[in-house]
């Protein structure tokens, strides 16, 4: 399928006060994820450029003294949303000016997932805040959940439940907080997640098993779901085995969980 732009040109701002002007991150992601059902069957989405907000970029767009500077949290949210749209992910800052931590952020979202996330609150919020992406692989099932706070000024508590996420209400699920780089324990039933202003919380959920299991990798948004090969537990030998496709000279951390009896 060909790539088609899903909105106006984007400038390095979080949100535009006038949709007739070039857009910001909130505007571009809102307009794109509302059309998730068309990807990739009809076309691949191109939500235009995301930004880290360098001085030269602000000067080029003439927004330095007119809008607040893009924060690191906003850049991460913008790029996470762009990746979860399942199409083109582009940067509007000069590549040669990217800082090492900015390059690392790009490495961790590329390549984009093979299909778009689904906005679960599409008809409840002007800009959907709860995005869900399930993936089934040879090593099991994952559910990825992005919780976005589009408000640049105030934190928000976003409630999520097993029912909303189409999970078994009687099961427990491991929770890996990707951008925080930590395991949050298990989830069951309902919880409320606090999301800082202009940011995203991105979680990987796996059904908790009563045996040793792989939970997550921290090198990419999909947390090892597409990197692992046939992870399997052999009860007879007490062995968890499998393999990962790795990238040379790139640090990885893998998280595993084992019940106390192991």
PDB file of C-alpha atoms in Angstrom:
ATOM      1  CA  UNK A   1       0.000   0.000   0.000  1.00  0.00           C
ATOM      2  CA  UNK A   2       1.197   3.523  -0.700  1.00  0.00           C
ATOM      3  CA  UNK A   3       1.878   6.177   1.908  1.00  0.00           C
ATOM      4  CA  UNK A   4      -0.678   8.979   2.170  1.00  0.00           C
ATOM      5  CA  UNK A   5      -0.416  12.077   4.321  1.00  0.00           C
ATOM      6  CA  UNK A   6      -3.070  12.139   7.003  1.00  0.00           C
ATOM      7  CA  UNK A   7      -3.026  15.862   7.717  1.00  0.00           C
ATOM      8  CA  UNK A   8      -1.265  19.185   7.361  1.00  0.00           C
ATOM      9  CA  UNK A   9       2.447  19.903   7.641  1.00  0.00           C
ATOM     10  CA  UNK A  10       3.650  19.714  11.243  1.00  0.00           C
ATOM     11  CA  UNK A  11       5.741  22.359  12.978  1.00  0.00           C
ATOM     12  CA  UNK A  12       7.676  21.878  16.248  1.00  0.00           C
ATOM     13  CA  UNK A  13       4.798  22.636  18.637  1.00  0.00           C
ATOM     14  CA  UNK A  14       2.701  20.403  20.856  1.00  0.00           C
ATOM     15  CA  UNK A  15      -0.715  21.622  19.696  1.00  0.00           C
ATOM     16  CA  UNK A  16      -1.929  24.327  17.315  1.00  0.00           C
ATOM     17  CA  UNK A  17      -4.574  26.865  18.387  1.00  0.00           C
ATOM     18  CA  UNK A  18      -5.818  27.031  14.789  1.00  0.00           C
ATOM     19  CA  UNK A  19      -6.168  23.923  12.635  1.00  0.00           C
ATOM     20  CA  UNK A  20      -5.886  26.057   9.500  1.00  0.00           C
ATOM     21  CA  UNK A  21      -2.236  26.664  10.421  1.00  0.00           C
ATOM     22  CA  UNK A  22       0.491  23.984  10.393  1.00  0.00           C
ATOM     23  CA  UNK A  23      -0.234  21.396  13.068  1.00  0.00           C
ATOM     24  CA  UNK A  24       1.497  20.100  16.181  1.00  0.00           C
ATOM     25  CA  UNK A  25       1.912  16.615  17.603  1.00  0.00           C
ATOM     26  CA  UNK A  26      -1.524  16.340  19.214  1.00  0.00           C
ATOM     27  CA  UNK A  27      -3.290  17.418  16.034  1.00  0.00           C
ATOM     28  CA  UNK A  28      -1.338  15.076  13.753  1.00  0.00           C
ATOM     29  CA  UNK A  29      -1.707  12.004  15.956  1.00  0.00           C
ATOM     30  CA  UNK A  30      -5.404  12.639  16.619  1.00  0.00           C
ATOM     31  CA  UNK A  31      -6.201  12.940  12.931  1.00  0.00           C
ATOM     32  CA  UNK A  32      -4.197   9.822  12.058  1.00  0.00           C
ATOM     33  CA  UNK A  33      -5.331   7.409  14.785  1.00  0.00           C
ATOM     34  CA  UNK A  34      -8.978   8.249  14.050  1.00  0.00           C
ATOM     35  CA  UNK A  35      -8.413   6.483  10.721  1.00  0.00           C
ATOM     36  CA  UNK A  36      -6.725   3.392  12.168  1.00  0.00           C
ATOM     37  CA  UNK A  37      -9.235   1.057  10.464  1.00  0.00           C
ATOM     38  CA  UNK A  38      -7.870   1.995   7.022  1.00  0.00           C
ATOM     39  CA  UNK A  39      -4.269   0.938   7.759  1.00  0.00           C
ATOM     40  CA  UNK A  40      -2.635  -0.916   6.087  1.00  0.00           C
ATOM     41  CA  UNK A  41      -5.494  -2.268   3.963  1.00  0.00           C
ATOM     42  CA  UNK A  42      -6.172   0.927   2.021  1.00  0.00           C
ATOM     43  CA  UNK A  43      -2.948   2.899   2.587  1.00  0.00           C
ATOM     44  CA  UNK A  44      -0.042   3.472   4.956  1.00  0.00           C
ATOM     45  CA  UNK A  45      -0.391   6.594   7.129  1.00  0.00           C
ATOM     46  CA  UNK A  46       2.082   9.462   7.007  1.00  0.00           C
ATOM     47  CA  UNK A  47       1.372  11.818   9.948  1.00  0.00           C
ATOM     48  CA  UNK A  48       4.287  14.057   8.876  1.00  0.00           C
ATOM     49  CA  UNK A  49       7.312  14.914  10.994  1.00  0.00           C
ATOM     50  CA  UNK A  50       7.742  14.654  14.736  1.00  0.00           C
ATOM     51  CA  UNK A  51      10.276  16.879  16.490  1.00  0.00           C
ATOM     52  CA  UNK A  52      12.789  17.021  19.296  1.00  0.00           C
ATOM     53  CA  UNK A  53      12.812  20.795  18.947  1.00  0.00           C
ATOM     54  CA  UNK A  54      16.298  22.075  18.126  1.00  0.00           C
ATOM     55  CA  UNK A  55      17.149  25.756  17.883  1.00  0.00           C
ATOM     56  CA  UNK A  56      17.605  25.659  14.115  1.00  0.00           C
ATOM     57  CA  UNK A  57      14.232  23.948  13.762  1.00  0.00           C
ATOM     58  CA  UNK A  58      12.438  26.607  15.795  1.00  0.00           C
ATOM     59  CA  UNK A  59      14.124  29.337  13.764  1.00  0.00           C
ATOM     60  CA  UNK A  60      13.163  27.675  10.480  1.00  0.00           C
ATOM     61  CA  UNK A  61       9.513  27.567  11.513  1.00  0.00           C
ATOM     62  CA  UNK A  62       9.502  30.955  13.254  1.00  0.00           C
ATOM     63  CA  UNK A  63       7.869  29.610  16.431  1.00  0.00           C
ATOM     64  CA  UNK A  64      10.610  30.223  19.009  1.00  0.00           C
ATOM     65  CA  UNK A  65       8.888  33.112  20.807  1.00  0.00           C
ATOM     66  CA  UNK A  66       5.298  32.149  19.966  1.00  0.00           C
ATOM     67  CA  UNK A  67       4.921  28.661  21.470  1.00  0.00           C
ATOM     68  CA  UNK A  68       6.435  26.719  24.393  1.00  0.00           C
ATOM     69  CA  UNK A  69       9.431  24.585  23.454  1.00  0.00           C
ATOM     70  CA  UNK A  70       8.808  20.897  22.845  1.00  0.00           C
ATOM     71  CA  UNK A  71       9.755  18.903  25.959  1.00  0.00           C
ATOM     72  CA  UNK A  72      11.502  15.542  25.929  1.00  0.00           C
ATOM     73  CA  UNK A  73       8.319  13.884  27.237  1.00  0.00           C
ATOM     74  CA  UNK A  74       6.314  15.437  24.419  1.00  0.00           C
ATOM     75  CA  UNK A  75       8.822  14.232  21.827  1.00  0.00           C
ATOM     76  CA  UNK A  76       8.643  10.700  23.223  1.00  0.00           C
ATOM     77  CA  UNK A  77       4.834  10.805  23.224  1.00  0.00           C
ATOM     78  CA  UNK A  78       4.772  12.180  19.673  1.00  0.00           C
ATOM     79  CA  UNK A  79       7.149   9.514  18.361  1.00  0.00           C
ATOM     80  CA  UNK A  80       5.440   6.719  20.295  1.00  0.00           C
ATOM     81  CA  UNK A  81       2.124   7.743  18.771  1.00  0.00           C
ATOM     82  CA  UNK A  82       3.620   7.986  15.290  1.00  0.00           C
ATOM     83  CA  UNK A  83       5.065   4.480  15.610  1.00  0.00           C
ATOM     84  CA  UNK A  84       1.773   3.073  16.928  1.00  0.00           C
ATOM     85  CA  UNK A  85      -0.018   4.450  13.862  1.00  0.00           C
ATOM     86  CA  UNK A  86       1.890   1.752  11.959  1.00  0.00           C
ATOM     87  CA  UNK A  87       3.098   3.881   9.060  1.00  0.00           C
ATOM     88  CA  UNK A  88       5.802   6.446   8.362  1.00  0.00           C
ATOM     89  CA  UNK A  89       7.869   7.779  11.254  1.00  0.00           C
ATOM     90  CA  UNK A  90       9.753  10.957  10.326  1.00  0.00           C
ATOM     91  CA  UNK A  91      11.898  13.492  12.158  1.00  0.00           C
ATOM     92  CA  UNK A  92      11.823  17.202  11.295  1.00  0.00           C
ATOM     93  CA  UNK A  93      15.146  18.047  12.974  1.00  0.00           C
ATOM     94  CA  UNK A  94      18.425  17.663  11.099  1.00  0.00           C
ATOM     95  CA  UNK A  95      19.846  14.168  11.666  1.00  0.00           C
ATOM     96  CA  UNK A  96      23.372  15.533  12.105  1.00  0.00           C
ATOM     97  CA  UNK A  97      22.137  17.610  15.071  1.00  0.00           C
ATOM     98  CA  UNK A  98      20.506  14.734  16.954  1.00  0.00           C
ATOM     99  CA  UNK A  99      21.922  14.083  20.423  1.00  0.00           C
ATOM    100  CA  UNK A 100      22.852  10.535  21.487  1.00  0.00           C
ATOM    101  CA  UNK A 101      19.771  10.169  23.695  1.00  0.00           C
ATOM    102  CA  UNK A 102      17.562  11.340  20.816  1.00  0.00           C
ATOM    103  CA  UNK A 103      19.116   8.768  18.487  1.00  0.00           C
ATOM    104  CA  UNK A 104      18.462   6.162  21.189  1.00  0.00           C
ATOM    105  CA  UNK A 105      14.772   7.115  21.284  1.00  0.00           C
ATOM    106  CA  UNK A 106      14.543   6.626  17.519  1.00  0.00           C
ATOM    107  CA  UNK A 107      16.284   3.257  17.743  1.00  0.00           C
ATOM    108  CA  UNK A 108      13.739   2.141  20.306  1.00  0.00           C
ATOM    109  CA  UNK A 109      10.672   2.925  18.191  1.00  0.00           C
ATOM    110  CA  UNK A 110      11.965   1.771  14.780  1.00  0.00           C
ATOM    111  CA  UNK A 111      10.907  -0.215  12.910  1.00  0.00           C
ATOM    112  CA  UNK A 112       7.274   0.690  13.546  1.00  0.00           C
ATOM    113  CA  UNK A 113       4.857  -2.093  14.564  1.00  0.00           C
ATOM    114  CA  UNK A 114       3.466  -4.191  11.700  1.00  0.00           C
ATOM    115  CA  UNK A 115      -0.050  -2.795  12.169  1.00  0.00           C
ATOM    116  CA  UNK A 116      -1.659   0.181  13.894  1.00  0.00           C
ATOM    117  CA  UNK A 117      -2.908   0.365  17.454  1.00  0.00           C
ATOM    118  CA  UNK A 118      -6.629   0.753  18.081  1.00  0.00           C
ATOM    119  CA  UNK A 119      -7.968   3.775  20.018  1.00  0.00           C
ATOM    120  CA  UNK A 120     -10.258   2.273  22.650  1.00  0.00           C
ATOM    121  CA  UNK A 121     -11.863   5.594  23.604  1.00  0.00           C
ATOM    122  CA  UNK A 122     -12.349   6.851  20.054  1.00  0.00           C
ATOM    123  CA  UNK A 123     -15.939   7.937  20.715  1.00  0.00           C
ATOM    124  CA  UNK A 124     -15.307   9.230  24.232  1.00  0.00           C
ATOM    125  CA  UNK A 125     -12.377  11.622  23.793  1.00  0.00           C
ATOM    126  CA  UNK A 126     -11.672  14.339  21.243  1.00  0.00           C
ATOM    127  CA  UNK A 127      -8.096  13.048  21.153  1.00  0.00           C
ATOM    128  CA  UNK A 128      -8.098   9.320  22.044  1.00  0.00           C
ATOM    129  CA  UNK A 129      -5.954   8.624  25.102  1.00  0.00           C
ATOM    130  CA  UNK A 130      -5.988   4.805  25.300  1.00  0.00           C
ATOM    131  CA  UNK A 131      -4.333   2.951  22.420  1.00  0.00           C
ATOM    132  CA  UNK A 132      -4.199  -0.855  22.307  1.00  0.00           C
ATOM    133  CA  UNK A 133      -2.049  -3.136  20.155  1.00  0.00           C
ATOM    134  CA  UNK A 134      -2.278  -6.945  20.611  1.00  0.00           C
ATOM    135  CA  UNK A 135       0.354  -9.201  19.037  1.00  0.00           C
ATOM    136  CA  UNK A 136       0.450 -12.994  18.870  1.00  0.00           C
ATOM    137  CA  UNK A 137       3.814 -14.661  18.230  1.00  0.00           C
ATOM    138  CA  UNK A 138       5.427 -18.083  18.423  1.00  0.00           C
ATOM    139  CA  UNK A 139       6.553 -17.176  21.930  1.00  0.00           C
ATOM    140  CA  UNK A 140       3.113 -16.194  23.192  1.00  0.00           C
ATOM    141  CA  UNK A 141       0.804 -13.194  23.245  1.00  0.00           C
ATOM    142  CA  UNK A 142       1.503  -9.570  24.100  1.00  0.00           C
ATOM    143  CA  UNK A 143      -0.778  -6.610  24.613  1.00  0.00           C
ATOM    144  CA  UNK A 144       0.759  -3.153  24.286  1.00  0.00           C
ATOM    145  CA  UNK A 145      -1.082  -0.192  25.757  1.00  0.00           C
ATOM    146  CA  UNK A 146      -0.242   3.482  25.247  1.00  0.00           C
ATOM    147  CA  UNK A 147      -1.825   5.990  27.646  1.00  0.00           C
ATOM    148  CA  UNK A 148      -1.490   9.572  26.399  1.00  0.00           C
ATOM    149  CA  UNK A 149      -1.960  12.838  28.264  1.00  0.00           C
ATOM    150  CA  UNK A 150      -2.486  15.536  25.628  1.00  0.00           C
ATOM    151  CA  UNK A 151      -2.781  18.291  28.241  1.00  0.00           C
ATOM    152  CA  UNK A 152       0.564  20.104  28.453  1.00  0.00           C
ATOM    153  CA  UNK A 153      -0.254  21.688  31.824  1.00  0.00           C
ATOM    154  CA  UNK A 154      -1.796  19.126  34.160  1.00  0.00           C
ATOM    155  CA  UNK A 155      -1.342  15.439  34.992  1.00  0.00           C
ATOM    156  CA  UNK A 156      -4.240  13.061  34.457  1.00  0.00           C
ATOM    157  CA  UNK A 157      -5.336   9.732  35.915  1.00  0.00           C
ATOM    158  CA  UNK A 158      -6.459   7.369  33.155  1.00  0.00           C
ATOM    159  CA  UNK A 159      -8.532   4.359  34.264  1.00  0.00           C
ATOM    160  CA  UNK A 160      -8.106   1.058  32.450  1.00  0.00           C
ATOM    161  CA  UNK A 161      -9.720  -2.305  33.087  1.00  0.00           C
ATOM    162  CA  UNK A 162      -9.501  -5.901  31.915  1.00  0.00           C
ATOM    163  CA  UNK A 163     -12.842  -5.451  30.204  1.00  0.00           C
ATOM    164  CA  UNK A 164     -11.754  -2.373  28.287  1.00  0.00           C
ATOM    165  CA  UNK A 165      -8.564  -4.136  27.172  1.00  0.00           C
ATOM    166  CA  UNK A 166     -10.427  -7.358  26.238  1.00  0.00           C
ATOM    167  CA  UNK A 167      -8.407  -9.365  28.755  1.00  0.00           C
ATOM    168  CA  UNK A 168      -9.516 -12.300  30.902  1.00  0.00           C
ATOM    169  CA  UNK A 169     -10.953 -10.634  34.029  1.00  0.00           C
ATOM    170  CA  UNK A 170      -9.938 -13.632  36.143  1.00  0.00           C
ATOM    171  CA  UNK A 171      -6.285 -13.654  35.053  1.00  0.00           C
ATOM    172  CA  UNK A 172      -3.240 -11.686  36.163  1.00  0.00           C
ATOM    173  CA  UNK A 173      -0.946  -9.953  33.657  1.00  0.00           C
ATOM    174  CA  UNK A 174       2.666  -8.851  33.987  1.00  0.00           C
ATOM    175  CA  UNK A 175       3.178  -5.131  33.405  1.00  0.00           C
ATOM    176  CA  UNK A 176       6.370  -3.691  31.921  1.00  0.00           C
ATOM    177  CA  UNK A 177       6.642   0.121  31.893  1.00  0.00           C
ATOM    178  CA  UNK A 178       8.698   0.640  28.724  1.00  0.00           C
ATOM    179  CA  UNK A 179       9.868   4.273  28.823  1.00  0.00           C
ATOM    180  CA  UNK A 180      10.485   4.041  32.563  1.00  0.00           C
ATOM    181  CA  UNK A 181      12.446   0.837  31.953  1.00  0.00           C
ATOM    182  CA  UNK A 182      10.986  -1.122  34.857  1.00  0.00           C
ATOM    183  CA  UNK A 183       8.685  -3.984  35.774  1.00  0.00           C
ATOM    184  CA  UNK A 184       5.544  -2.868  37.642  1.00  0.00           C
ATOM    185  CA  UNK A 185       4.269  -6.207  38.930  1.00  0.00           C
ATOM    186  CA  UNK A 186       0.994  -7.789  37.881  1.00  0.00           C
ATOM    187  CA  UNK A 187      -2.323  -6.274  36.823  1.00  0.00           C
ATOM    188  CA  UNK A 188      -5.760  -7.694  37.588  1.00  0.00           C
ATOM    189  CA  UNK A 189      -9.180  -6.149  37.112  1.00  0.00           C
ATOM    190  CA  UNK A 190      -8.857  -2.367  37.178  1.00  0.00           C
ATOM    191  CA  UNK A 191      -6.246   0.297  37.821  1.00  0.00           C
ATOM    192  CA  UNK A 192      -5.769   4.030  37.387  1.00  0.00           C
ATOM    193  CA  UNK A 193      -2.547   5.229  35.752  1.00  0.00           C
ATOM    194  CA  UNK A 194      -1.147   8.700  36.401  1.00  0.00           C
ATOM    195  CA  UNK A 195       0.292  10.302  33.276  1.00  0.00           C
ATOM    196  CA  UNK A 196       2.389  13.468  33.499  1.00  0.00           C
ATOM    197  CA  UNK A 197       1.478  16.548  31.423  1.00  0.00           C
ATOM    198  CA  UNK A 198       2.254  16.171  27.726  1.00  0.00           C
ATOM    199  CA  UNK A 199       3.538  12.619  27.947  1.00  0.00           C
ATOM    200  CA  UNK A 200       2.813   8.936  27.419  1.00  0.00           C
ATOM    201  CA  UNK A 201       2.975   5.799  29.558  1.00  0.00           C
ATOM    202  CA  UNK A 202       3.598   2.719  27.422  1.00  0.00           C
ATOM    203  CA  UNK A 203       3.057  -0.757  28.858  1.00  0.00           C
ATOM    204  CA  UNK A 204       3.615  -4.298  27.684  1.00  0.00           C
ATOM    205  CA  UNK A 205       1.226  -6.834  29.231  1.00  0.00           C
ATOM    206  CA  UNK A 206       1.624 -10.615  29.249  1.00  0.00           C
ATOM    207  CA  UNK A 207      -0.557 -13.208  30.915  1.00  0.00           C
ATOM    208  CA  UNK A 208       1.243 -14.299  34.088  1.00  0.00           C
ATOM    209  CA  UNK A 209       2.031 -18.006  34.167  1.00  0.00           C
ATOM    210  CA  UNK A 210       2.759 -20.337  37.052  1.00  0.00           C
ATOM    211  CA  UNK A 211       6.198 -21.091  35.642  1.00  0.00           C
ATOM    212  CA  UNK A 212       9.292 -19.096  34.586  1.00  0.00           C
ATOM    213  CA  UNK A 213       8.483 -16.789  31.682  1.00  0.00           C
ATOM    214  CA  UNK A 214       9.970 -14.045  29.553  1.00  0.00           C
ATOM    215  CA  UNK A 215       8.452 -10.642  30.340  1.00  0.00           C
ATOM    216  CA  UNK A 216      10.124  -7.968  28.223  1.00  0.00           C
ATOM    217  CA  UNK A 217      13.171  -6.512  26.520  1.00  0.00           C
ATOM    218  CA  UNK A 218      13.960  -2.814  26.786  1.00  0.00           C
ATOM    219  CA  UNK A 219      15.566  -2.166  23.398  1.00  0.00           C
ATOM    220  CA  UNK A 220      12.403  -1.686  21.314  1.00  0.00           C
ATOM    221  CA  UNK A 221       8.800  -0.585  21.768  1.00  0.00           C
ATOM    222  CA  UNK A 222       7.544  -4.129  21.137  1.00  0.00           C
ATOM    223  CA  UNK A 223       9.701  -5.426  24.006  1.00  0.00           C
ATOM    224  CA  UNK A 224      11.046  -8.535  22.319  1.00  0.00           C
ATOM    225  CA  UNK A 225       7.732  -9.810  20.932  1.00  0.00           C
ATOM    226  CA  UNK A 226       9.117  -9.861  17.379  1.00  0.00           C
ATOM    227  CA  UNK A 227      12.752 -10.585  18.336  1.00  0.00           C
ATOM    228  CA  UNK A 228      12.287 -13.856  20.207  1.00  0.00           C
ATOM    229  CA  UNK A 229      12.179 -17.273  18.615  1.00  0.00           C
ATOM    230  CA  UNK A 230      10.122 -20.073  20.140  1.00  0.00           C
ATOM    231  CA  UNK A 231      10.598 -19.330  23.821  1.00  0.00           C
ATOM    232  CA  UNK A 232       9.517 -22.494  25.618  1.00  0.00           C
ATOM    233  CA  UNK A 233       9.457 -23.926  29.137  1.00  0.00           C
ATOM    234  CA  UNK A 234      10.497 -27.589  29.545  1.00  0.00           C
ATOM    235  CA  UNK A 235       8.945 -28.793  32.795  1.00  0.00           C
ATOM    236  CA  UNK A 236      10.861 -32.080  32.708  1.00  0.00           C
ATOM    237  CA  UNK A 237      14.277 -30.412  32.791  1.00  0.00           C
ATOM    238  CA  UNK A 238      13.221 -27.158  34.453  1.00  0.00           C
ATOM    239  CA  UNK A 239      14.590 -25.157  31.534  1.00  0.00           C
ATOM    240  CA  UNK A 240      13.346 -21.991  29.872  1.00  0.00           C
ATOM    241  CA  UNK A 241      14.916 -21.744  26.419  1.00  0.00           C
ATOM    242  CA  UNK A 242      14.749 -19.645  23.298  1.00  0.00           C
ATOM    243  CA  UNK A 243      16.738 -17.249  21.136  1.00  0.00           C
ATOM    244  CA  UNK A 244      16.642 -13.582  20.230  1.00  0.00           C
ATOM    245  CA  UNK A 245      17.604 -11.710  17.106  1.00  0.00           C
ATOM    246  CA  UNK A 246      19.982  -9.048  18.386  1.00  0.00           C
ATOM    247  CA  UNK A 247      21.693  -5.978  16.931  1.00  0.00           C
ATOM    248  CA  UNK A 248      25.474  -5.821  17.240  1.00  0.00           C
ATOM    249  CA  UNK A 249      26.978  -3.329  19.719  1.00  0.00           C
ATOM    250  CA  UNK A 250      23.548  -2.553  21.183  1.00  0.00           C
ATOM    251  CA  UNK A 251      22.929  -3.048  24.912  1.00  0.00           C
ATOM    252  CA  UNK A 252      19.857  -5.084  25.860  1.00  0.00           C
ATOM    253  CA  UNK A 253      18.221  -5.882  29.155  1.00  0.00           C
ATOM    254  CA  UNK A 254      15.819  -8.825  29.333  1.00  0.00           C
ATOM    255  CA  UNK A 255      13.304  -9.282  32.134  1.00  0.00           C
ATOM    256  CA  UNK A 256      12.118 -12.706  33.287  1.00  0.00           C
ATOM    257  CA  UNK A 257       9.721 -13.729  36.015  1.00  0.00           C
ATOM    258  CA  UNK A 258       9.841 -16.930  38.040  1.00  0.00           C
ATOM    259  CA  UNK A 259       7.371 -17.955  40.754  1.00  0.00           C
ATOM    260  CA  UNK A 260       8.951 -18.461  44.187  1.00  0.00           C
ATOM    261  CA  UNK A 261       8.866 -22.252  43.923  1.00  0.00           C
ATOM    262  CA  UNK A 262      11.448 -22.014  41.102  1.00  0.00           C
TER     263      UNK A 262
END
